[in-house]
Amino acid sequence: MASDDRWSPEEADRPTSKLLRKSKDSPFVPAGIAGFFAVVAYGLYRLKHRGDQKMSVHLIHMRVGAQGFVVGAMTFGVIYSMYKEYIKPQFEDHSEK
């Protein structure tokens, strides 16, 4: 694992340090999680004001919205990691010459 060389015993008892380290490696994961919770919170808020819409239809819409946000964040995360790993080094190599 790439992050093993930065591990120290002092950080083992701090769960926030692991979350921060993972956030630096994959910045779109926390964004996906935050978006998921935002859609769920919005769905719970709108639960009172859904009108004559059936509960099952409301829950399906909220599930699709939450999944769409997470899939979108994962897609942007993969694109970002591909850029960081493949495209950015090529630009750096050409700029050094």
mmCIF file of N, CA and C in Angstrom:
data_model
loop_
_atom_site.group_PDB
_atom_site.id
_atom_site.type_symbol
_atom_site.label_atom_id
_atom_site.label_comp_id
_atom_site.label_asym_id
_atom_site.label_seq_id
_atom_site.Cartn_x
_atom_site.Cartn_y
_atom_site.Cartn_z
ATOM 1 N N MET A 1 0.843 -1.169 0.000
ATOM 2 C CA MET A 1 0.000 0.000 0.000
ATOM 3 C C MET A 1 0.890 1.236 0.000
ATOM 4 N N ALA A 2 0.523 2.231 -0.743
ATOM 5 C CA ALA A 2 1.363 3.413 -0.916
ATOM 6 C C ALA A 2 1.440 4.271 0.336
ATOM 7 N N SER A 3 0.430 4.222 1.179
ATOM 8 C CA SER A 3 0.425 5.093 2.345
ATOM 9 C C SER A 3 1.047 4.444 3.570
ATOM 10 N N ASP A 4 1.599 3.214 3.448
ATOM 11 C CA ASP A 4 2.204 2.538 4.593
ATOM 12 C C ASP A 4 3.473 3.213 5.067
ATOM 13 N N ASP A 5 4.213 3.873 4.171
ATOM 14 C CA ASP A 5 5.471 4.486 4.575
ATOM 15 C C ASP A 5 5.257 5.739 5.428
ATOM 16 N N ARG A 6 4.052 6.268 5.464
ATOM 17 C CA ARG A 6 3.759 7.451 6.273
ATOM 18 C C ARG A 6 3.065 7.102 7.584
ATOM 19 N N TRP A 7 2.894 5.846 7.883
ATOM 20 C CA TRP A 7 2.170 5.430 9.067
ATOM 21 C C TRP A 7 3.065 5.517 10.285
ATOM 22 N N SER A 8 2.502 5.974 11.364
ATOM 23 C CA SER A 8 3.230 5.996 12.623
ATOM 24 C C SER A 8 2.305 5.517 13.733
ATOM 25 N N PRO A 9 2.852 4.942 14.809
ATOM 26 C CA PRO A 9 1.988 4.429 15.888
ATOM 27 C C PRO A 9 1.148 5.512 16.548
ATOM 28 N N GLU A 10 1.615 6.746 16.536
ATOM 29 C CA GLU A 10 0.834 7.822 17.140
ATOM 30 C C GLU A 10 -0.460 8.072 16.388
ATOM 31 N N GLU A 11 -0.444 7.824 15.077
ATOM 32 C CA GLU A 11 -1.636 8.054 14.263
ATOM 33 C C GLU A 11 -2.617 6.894 14.328
ATOM 34 N N ALA A 12 -2.203 5.767 14.877
ATOM 35 C CA ALA A 12 -3.068 4.591 14.892
ATOM 36 C C ALA A 12 -4.316 4.800 15.736
ATOM 37 N N ASP A 13 -4.228 5.599 16.781
ATOM 38 C CA ASP A 13 -5.386 5.796 17.635
ATOM 39 C C ASP A 13 -6.203 7.021 17.251
ATOM 40 N N ARG A 14 -5.905 7.635 16.114
ATOM 41 C CA ARG A 14 -6.684 8.786 15.650
ATOM 42 C C ARG A 14 -7.407 8.418 14.355
ATOM 43 N N PRO A 15 -8.701 8.142 14.431
ATOM 44 C CA PRO A 15 -9.416 7.769 13.205
ATOM 45 C C PRO A 15 -9.526 8.914 12.208
ATOM 46 N N THR A 16 -9.463 10.148 12.679
ATOM 47 C CA THR A 16 -9.566 11.269 11.743
ATOM 48 C C THR A 16 -8.328 11.361 10.857
ATOM 49 N N SER A 17 -7.178 10.923 11.341
ATOM 50 C CA SER A 17 -5.975 10.989 10.515
ATOM 51 C C SER A 17 -6.083 10.041 9.327
ATOM 52 N N LYS A 18 -6.677 8.874 9.544
ATOM 53 C CA LYS A 18 -6.865 7.934 8.437
ATOM 54 C C LYS A 18 -7.854 8.512 7.419
ATOM 55 N N LEU A 19 -8.928 9.125 7.906
ATOM 56 C CA LEU A 19 -9.903 9.735 7.006
ATOM 57 C C LEU A 19 -9.287 10.868 6.204
ATOM 58 N N LEU A 20 -8.482 11.694 6.841
ATOM 59 C CA LEU A 20 -7.823 12.790 6.132
ATOM 60 C C LEU A 20 -6.828 12.276 5.099
ATOM 61 N N ARG A 21 -6.092 11.232 5.447
ATOM 62 C CA ARG A 21 -5.122 10.654 4.504
ATOM 63 C C ARG A 21 -5.838 10.065 3.290
ATOM 64 N N LYS A 22 -6.926 9.349 3.533
ATOM 65 C CA LYS A 22 -7.700 8.782 2.427
ATOM 66 C C LYS A 22 -8.357 9.873 1.595
ATOM 67 N N SER A 23 -8.748 10.973 2.232
ATOM 68 C CA SER A 23 -9.359 12.083 1.500
ATOM 69 C C SER A 23 -8.364 12.738 0.560
ATOM 70 N N LYS A 24 -7.099 12.793 0.958
ATOM 71 C CA LYS A 24 -6.077 13.355 0.076
ATOM 72 C C LYS A 24 -5.819 12.439 -1.116
ATOM 73 N N ASP A 25 -5.880 11.120 -0.886
ATOM 74 C CA ASP A 25 -5.662 10.177 -1.978
ATOM 75 C C ASP A 25 -6.841 10.156 -2.942
ATOM 76 N N SER A 26 -8.056 10.214 -2.421
ATOM 77 C CA SER A 26 -9.282 10.157 -3.232
ATOM 78 C C SER A 26 -10.235 11.252 -2.779
ATOM 79 N N PRO A 27 -10.097 12.456 -3.310
ATOM 80 C CA PRO A 27 -10.904 13.578 -2.801
ATOM 81 C C PRO A 27 -12.390 13.486 -3.126
ATOM 82 N N PHE A 28 -12.784 12.661 -4.065
ATOM 83 C CA PHE A 28 -14.189 12.599 -4.431
ATOM 84 C C PHE A 28 -14.986 11.625 -3.570
ATOM 85 N N VAL A 29 -14.312 10.788 -2.787
ATOM 86 C CA VAL A 29 -15.033 9.880 -1.889
ATOM 87 C C VAL A 29 -15.782 10.662 -0.810
ATOM 88 N N PRO A 30 -15.128 11.590 -0.091
ATOM 89 C CA PRO A 30 -15.905 12.380 0.874
ATOM 90 C C PRO A 30 -16.990 13.218 0.213
ATOM 91 N N ALA A 31 -16.745 13.679 -1.000
ATOM 92 C CA ALA A 31 -17.772 14.444 -1.719
ATOM 93 C C ALA A 31 -18.971 13.557 -2.030
ATOM 94 N N GLY A 32 -18.724 12.324 -2.417
ATOM 95 C CA GLY A 32 -19.816 11.387 -2.683
ATOM 96 C C GLY A 32 -20.610 11.061 -1.434
ATOM 97 N N ILE A 33 -19.893 10.866 -0.333
ATOM 98 C CA ILE A 33 -20.566 10.574 0.936
ATOM 99 C C ILE A 33 -21.399 11.776 1.381
ATOM 100 N N ALA A 34 -20.826 12.970 1.279
ATOM 101 C CA ALA A 34 -21.549 14.180 1.666
ATOM 102 C C ALA A 34 -22.775 14.389 0.778
ATOM 103 N N GLY A 35 -22.621 14.160 -0.519
ATOM 104 C CA GLY A 35 -23.759 14.295 -1.422
ATOM 105 C C GLY A 35 -24.850 13.286 -1.134
ATOM 106 N N PHE A 36 -24.440 12.068 -0.809
ATOM 107 C CA PHE A 36 -25.415 11.039 -0.448
ATOM 108 C C PHE A 36 -26.236 11.481 0.759
ATOM 109 N N PHE A 37 -25.543 11.951 1.794
ATOM 110 C CA PHE A 37 -26.259 12.386 2.994
ATOM 111 C C PHE A 37 -27.100 13.632 2.728
ATOM 112 N N ALA A 38 -26.654 14.485 1.828
ATOM 113 C CA ALA A 38 -27.445 15.666 1.480
ATOM 114 C C ALA A 38 -28.742 15.256 0.787
ATOM 115 N N VAL A 39 -28.667 14.294 -0.118
ATOM 116 C CA VAL A 39 -29.877 13.831 -0.804
ATOM 117 C C VAL A 39 -30.815 13.142 0.185
ATOM 118 N N VAL A 40 -30.257 12.360 1.094
ATOM 119 C CA VAL A 40 -31.096 11.695 2.098
ATOM 120 C C VAL A 40 -31.769 12.730 3.012
ATOM 121 N N ALA A 41 -31.003 13.737 3.424
ATOM 122 C CA ALA A 41 -31.584 14.777 4.278
ATOM 123 C C ALA A 41 -32.686 15.537 3.540
ATOM 124 N N TYR A 42 -32.447 15.843 2.272
ATOM 125 C CA TYR A 42 -33.466 16.521 1.466
ATOM 126 C C TYR A 42 -34.713 15.640 1.326
ATOM 127 N N GLY A 43 -34.495 14.348 1.135
ATOM 128 C CA GLY A 43 -35.618 13.420 1.021
ATOM 129 C C GLY A 43 -36.434 13.341 2.288
ATOM 130 N N LEU A 44 -35.754 13.351 3.425
ATOM 131 C CA LEU A 44 -36.481 13.340 4.692
ATOM 132 C C LEU A 44 -37.245 14.645 4.906
ATOM 133 N N TYR A 45 -36.645 15.745 4.482
ATOM 134 C CA TYR A 45 -37.336 17.033 4.584
ATOM 135 C C TYR A 45 -38.575 17.051 3.697
ATOM 136 N N ARG A 46 -38.425 16.552 2.479
ATOM 137 C CA ARG A 46 -39.543 16.568 1.530
ATOM 138 C C ARG A 46 -40.591 15.509 1.837
ATOM 139 N N LEU A 47 -40.307 14.631 2.760
ATOM 140 C CA LEU A 47 -41.252 13.562 3.099
ATOM 141 C C LEU A 47 -42.577 14.133 3.588
ATOM 142 N N LYS A 48 -42.529 15.212 4.332
ATOM 143 C CA LYS A 48 -43.761 15.836 4.829
ATOM 144 C C LYS A 48 -44.546 16.521 3.717
ATOM 145 N N HIS A 49 -43.854 17.013 2.706
ATOM 146 C CA HIS A 49 -44.480 17.833 1.675
ATOM 147 C C HIS A 49 -44.584 17.112 0.338
ATOM 148 N N ARG A 50 -44.760 15.819 0.368
ATOM 149 C CA ARG A 50 -44.798 15.069 -0.890
ATOM 150 C C ARG A 50 -46.170 15.093 -1.543
ATOM 151 N N GLY A 51 -47.163 15.626 -0.868
ATOM 152 C CA GLY A 51 -48.506 15.726 -1.438
ATOM 153 C C GLY A 51 -49.181 14.376 -1.515
ATOM 154 N N ASP A 52 -49.768 14.080 -2.678
ATOM 155 C CA ASP A 52 -50.479 12.817 -2.830
ATOM 156 C C ASP A 52 -49.594 11.727 -3.447
ATOM 157 N N GLN A 53 -48.301 11.964 -3.502
ATOM 158 C CA GLN A 53 -47.370 10.976 -4.048
ATOM 159 C C GLN A 53 -47.240 9.800 -3.076
ATOM 160 N N LYS A 54 -47.212 8.586 -3.613
ATOM 161 C CA LYS A 54 -47.086 7.409 -2.765
ATOM 162 C C LYS A 54 -45.708 7.382 -2.102
ATOM 163 N N MET A 55 -45.649 6.778 -0.945
ATOM 164 C CA MET A 55 -44.395 6.676 -0.198
ATOM 165 C C MET A 55 -43.357 5.886 -0.991
ATOM 166 N N SER A 56 -43.766 4.807 -1.640
ATOM 167 C CA SER A 56 -42.813 3.984 -2.380
ATOM 168 C C SER A 56 -42.198 4.759 -3.546
ATOM 169 N N VAL A 57 -42.987 5.566 -4.228
ATOM 170 C CA VAL A 57 -42.471 6.366 -5.335
ATOM 171 C C VAL A 57 -41.493 7.422 -4.817
ATOM 172 N N HIS A 58 -41.839 8.024 -3.686
ATOM 173 C CA HIS A 58 -40.944 9.013 -3.088
ATOM 174 C C HIS A 58 -39.606 8.374 -2.710
ATOM 175 N N LEU A 59 -39.651 7.209 -2.090
ATOM 176 C CA LEU A 59 -38.413 6.528 -1.692
ATOM 177 C C LEU A 59 -37.586 6.098 -2.899
ATOM 178 N N ILE A 60 -38.241 5.676 -3.958
ATOM 179 C CA ILE A 60 -37.511 5.300 -5.176
ATOM 180 C C ILE A 60 -36.802 6.512 -5.760
ATOM 181 N N HIS A 61 -37.480 7.654 -5.795
ATOM 182 C CA HIS A 61 -36.850 8.868 -6.315
ATOM 183 C C HIS A 61 -35.646 9.272 -5.473
ATOM 184 N N MET A 62 -35.766 9.179 -4.174
ATOM 185 C CA MET A 62 -34.648 9.539 -3.300
ATOM 186 C C MET A 62 -33.486 8.560 -3.454
ATOM 187 N N ARG A 63 -33.794 7.277 -3.607
ATOM 188 C CA ARG A 63 -32.737 6.281 -3.801
ATOM 189 C C ARG A 63 -31.992 6.530 -5.105
ATOM 190 N N VAL A 64 -32.725 6.813 -6.163
ATOM 191 C CA VAL A 64 -32.094 7.083 -7.453
ATOM 192 C C VAL A 64 -31.232 8.345 -7.377
ATOM 193 N N GLY A 65 -31.718 9.364 -6.699
ATOM 194 C CA GLY A 65 -30.931 10.590 -6.542
ATOM 195 C C GLY A 65 -29.653 10.353 -5.760
ATOM 196 N N ALA A 66 -29.751 9.619 -4.661
ATOM 197 C CA ALA A 66 -28.567 9.343 -3.839
ATOM 198 C C ALA A 66 -27.572 8.474 -4.603
ATOM 199 N N GLN A 67 -28.049 7.448 -5.282
ATOM 200 C CA GLN A 67 -27.152 6.594 -6.060
ATOM 201 C C GLN A 67 -26.525 7.368 -7.203
ATOM 202 N N GLY A 68 -27.277 8.234 -7.832
ATOM 203 C CA GLY A 68 -26.724 9.034 -8.921
ATOM 204 C C GLY A 68 -25.613 9.942 -8.443
ATOM 205 N N PHE A 69 -25.782 10.531 -7.281
ATOM 206 C CA PHE A 69 -24.739 11.400 -6.740
ATOM 207 C C PHE A 69 -23.481 10.609 -6.434
ATOM 208 N N VAL A 70 -23.633 9.429 -5.836
ATOM 209 C CA VAL A 70 -22.477 8.605 -5.490
ATOM 210 C C VAL A 70 -21.779 8.101 -6.751
ATOM 211 N N VAL A 71 -22.535 7.648 -7.731
ATOM 212 C CA VAL A 71 -21.928 7.167 -8.981
ATOM 213 C C VAL A 71 -21.221 8.315 -9.702
ATOM 214 N N GLY A 72 -21.818 9.499 -9.692
ATOM 215 C CA GLY A 72 -21.167 10.655 -10.297
ATOM 216 C C GLY A 72 -19.861 11.008 -9.608
ATOM 217 N N ALA A 73 -19.856 10.967 -8.279
ATOM 218 C CA ALA A 73 -18.628 11.250 -7.537
ATOM 219 C C ALA A 73 -17.568 10.186 -7.812
ATOM 220 N N MET A 74 -17.981 8.928 -7.916
ATOM 221 C CA MET A 74 -17.022 7.870 -8.234
ATOM 222 C C MET A 74 -16.453 8.049 -9.637
ATOM 223 N N THR A 75 -17.292 8.437 -10.573
ATOM 224 C CA THR A 75 -16.825 8.660 -11.947
ATOM 225 C C THR A 75 -15.811 9.795 -11.999
ATOM 226 N N PHE A 76 -16.128 10.913 -11.344
ATOM 227 C CA PHE A 76 -15.170 12.018 -11.309
ATOM 228 C C PHE A 76 -13.898 11.625 -10.580
ATOM 229 N N GLY A 77 -14.012 10.786 -9.558
ATOM 230 C CA GLY A 77 -12.832 10.308 -8.842
ATOM 231 C C GLY A 77 -11.935 9.460 -9.715
ATOM 232 N N VAL A 78 -12.526 8.587 -10.511
ATOM 233 C CA VAL A 78 -11.737 7.757 -11.421
ATOM 234 C C VAL A 78 -11.081 8.615 -12.487
ATOM 235 N N ILE A 79 -11.811 9.568 -13.029
ATOM 236 C CA ILE A 79 -11.245 10.462 -14.041
ATOM 237 C C ILE A 79 -10.095 11.272 -13.450
ATOM 238 N N TYR A 80 -10.270 11.770 -12.230
ATOM 239 C CA TYR A 80 -9.217 12.543 -11.563
ATOM 240 C C TYR A 80 -7.984 11.687 -11.305
ATOM 241 N N SER A 81 -8.181 10.462 -10.832
ATOM 242 C CA SER A 81 -7.022 9.605 -10.559
ATOM 243 C C SER A 81 -6.318 9.209 -11.849
ATOM 244 N N MET A 82 -7.070 9.005 -12.935
ATOM 245 C CA MET A 82 -6.431 8.702 -14.222
ATOM 246 C C MET A 82 -5.638 9.902 -14.709
ATOM 247 N N TYR A 83 -6.189 11.095 -14.534
ATOM 248 C CA TYR A 83 -5.463 12.297 -14.918
ATOM 249 C C TYR A 83 -4.183 12.428 -14.106
ATOM 250 N N LYS A 84 -4.299 12.239 -12.794
ATOM 251 C CA LYS A 84 -3.154 12.400 -11.910
ATOM 252 C C LYS A 84 -2.074 11.352 -12.196
ATOM 253 N N GLU A 85 -2.481 10.145 -12.575
ATOM 254 C CA GLU A 85 -1.524 9.059 -12.763
ATOM 255 C C GLU A 85 -0.947 8.995 -14.168
ATOM 256 N N TYR A 86 -1.720 9.326 -15.187
ATOM 257 C CA TYR A 86 -1.272 9.129 -16.561
ATOM 258 C C TYR A 86 -1.026 10.424 -17.332
ATOM 259 N N ILE A 87 -1.935 11.360 -17.264
ATOM 260 C CA ILE A 87 -1.839 12.547 -18.110
ATOM 261 C C ILE A 87 -0.900 13.588 -17.528
ATOM 262 N N LYS A 88 -1.005 13.852 -16.248
ATOM 263 C CA LYS A 88 -0.159 14.860 -15.618
ATOM 264 C C LYS A 88 1.333 14.529 -15.725
ATOM 265 N N PRO A 89 1.756 13.272 -15.505
ATOM 266 C CA PRO A 89 3.185 12.968 -15.686
ATOM 267 C C PRO A 89 3.674 13.176 -17.118
ATOM 268 N N GLN A 90 2.810 12.956 -18.099
ATOM 269 C CA GLN A 90 3.214 13.195 -19.488
ATOM 270 C C GLN A 90 3.473 14.674 -19.736
ATOM 271 N N PHE A 91 2.612 15.532 -19.181
ATOM 272 C CA PHE A 91 2.819 16.979 -19.322
ATOM 273 C C PHE A 91 4.092 17.420 -18.605
ATOM 274 N N GLU A 92 4.377 16.832 -17.460
ATOM 275 C CA GLU A 92 5.578 17.193 -16.712
ATOM 276 C C GLU A 92 6.821 16.743 -17.460
ATOM 277 N N ASP A 93 6.774 15.585 -18.113
ATOM 278 C CA ASP A 93 7.901 15.093 -18.887
ATOM 279 C C ASP A 93 8.187 15.989 -20.075
ATOM 280 N N HIS A 94 7.127 16.466 -20.746
ATOM 281 C CA HIS A 94 7.312 17.328 -21.919
ATOM 282 C C HIS A 94 7.798 18.714 -21.522
ATOM 283 N N SER A 95 7.403 19.180 -20.347
ATOM 284 C CA SER A 95 7.821 20.511 -19.932
ATOM 285 C C SER A 95 9.287 20.533 -19.474
ATOM 286 N N GLU A 96 9.841 19.403 -19.064
ATOM 287 C CA GLU A 96 11.230 19.343 -18.634
ATOM 288 C C GLU A 96 12.184 19.347 -19.820
ATOM 289 N N LYS A 97 11.708 18.942 -20.986
ATOM 290 C CA LYS A 97 12.574 18.848 -22.168
ATOM 291 C C LYS A 97 12.745 20.164 -22.852
#
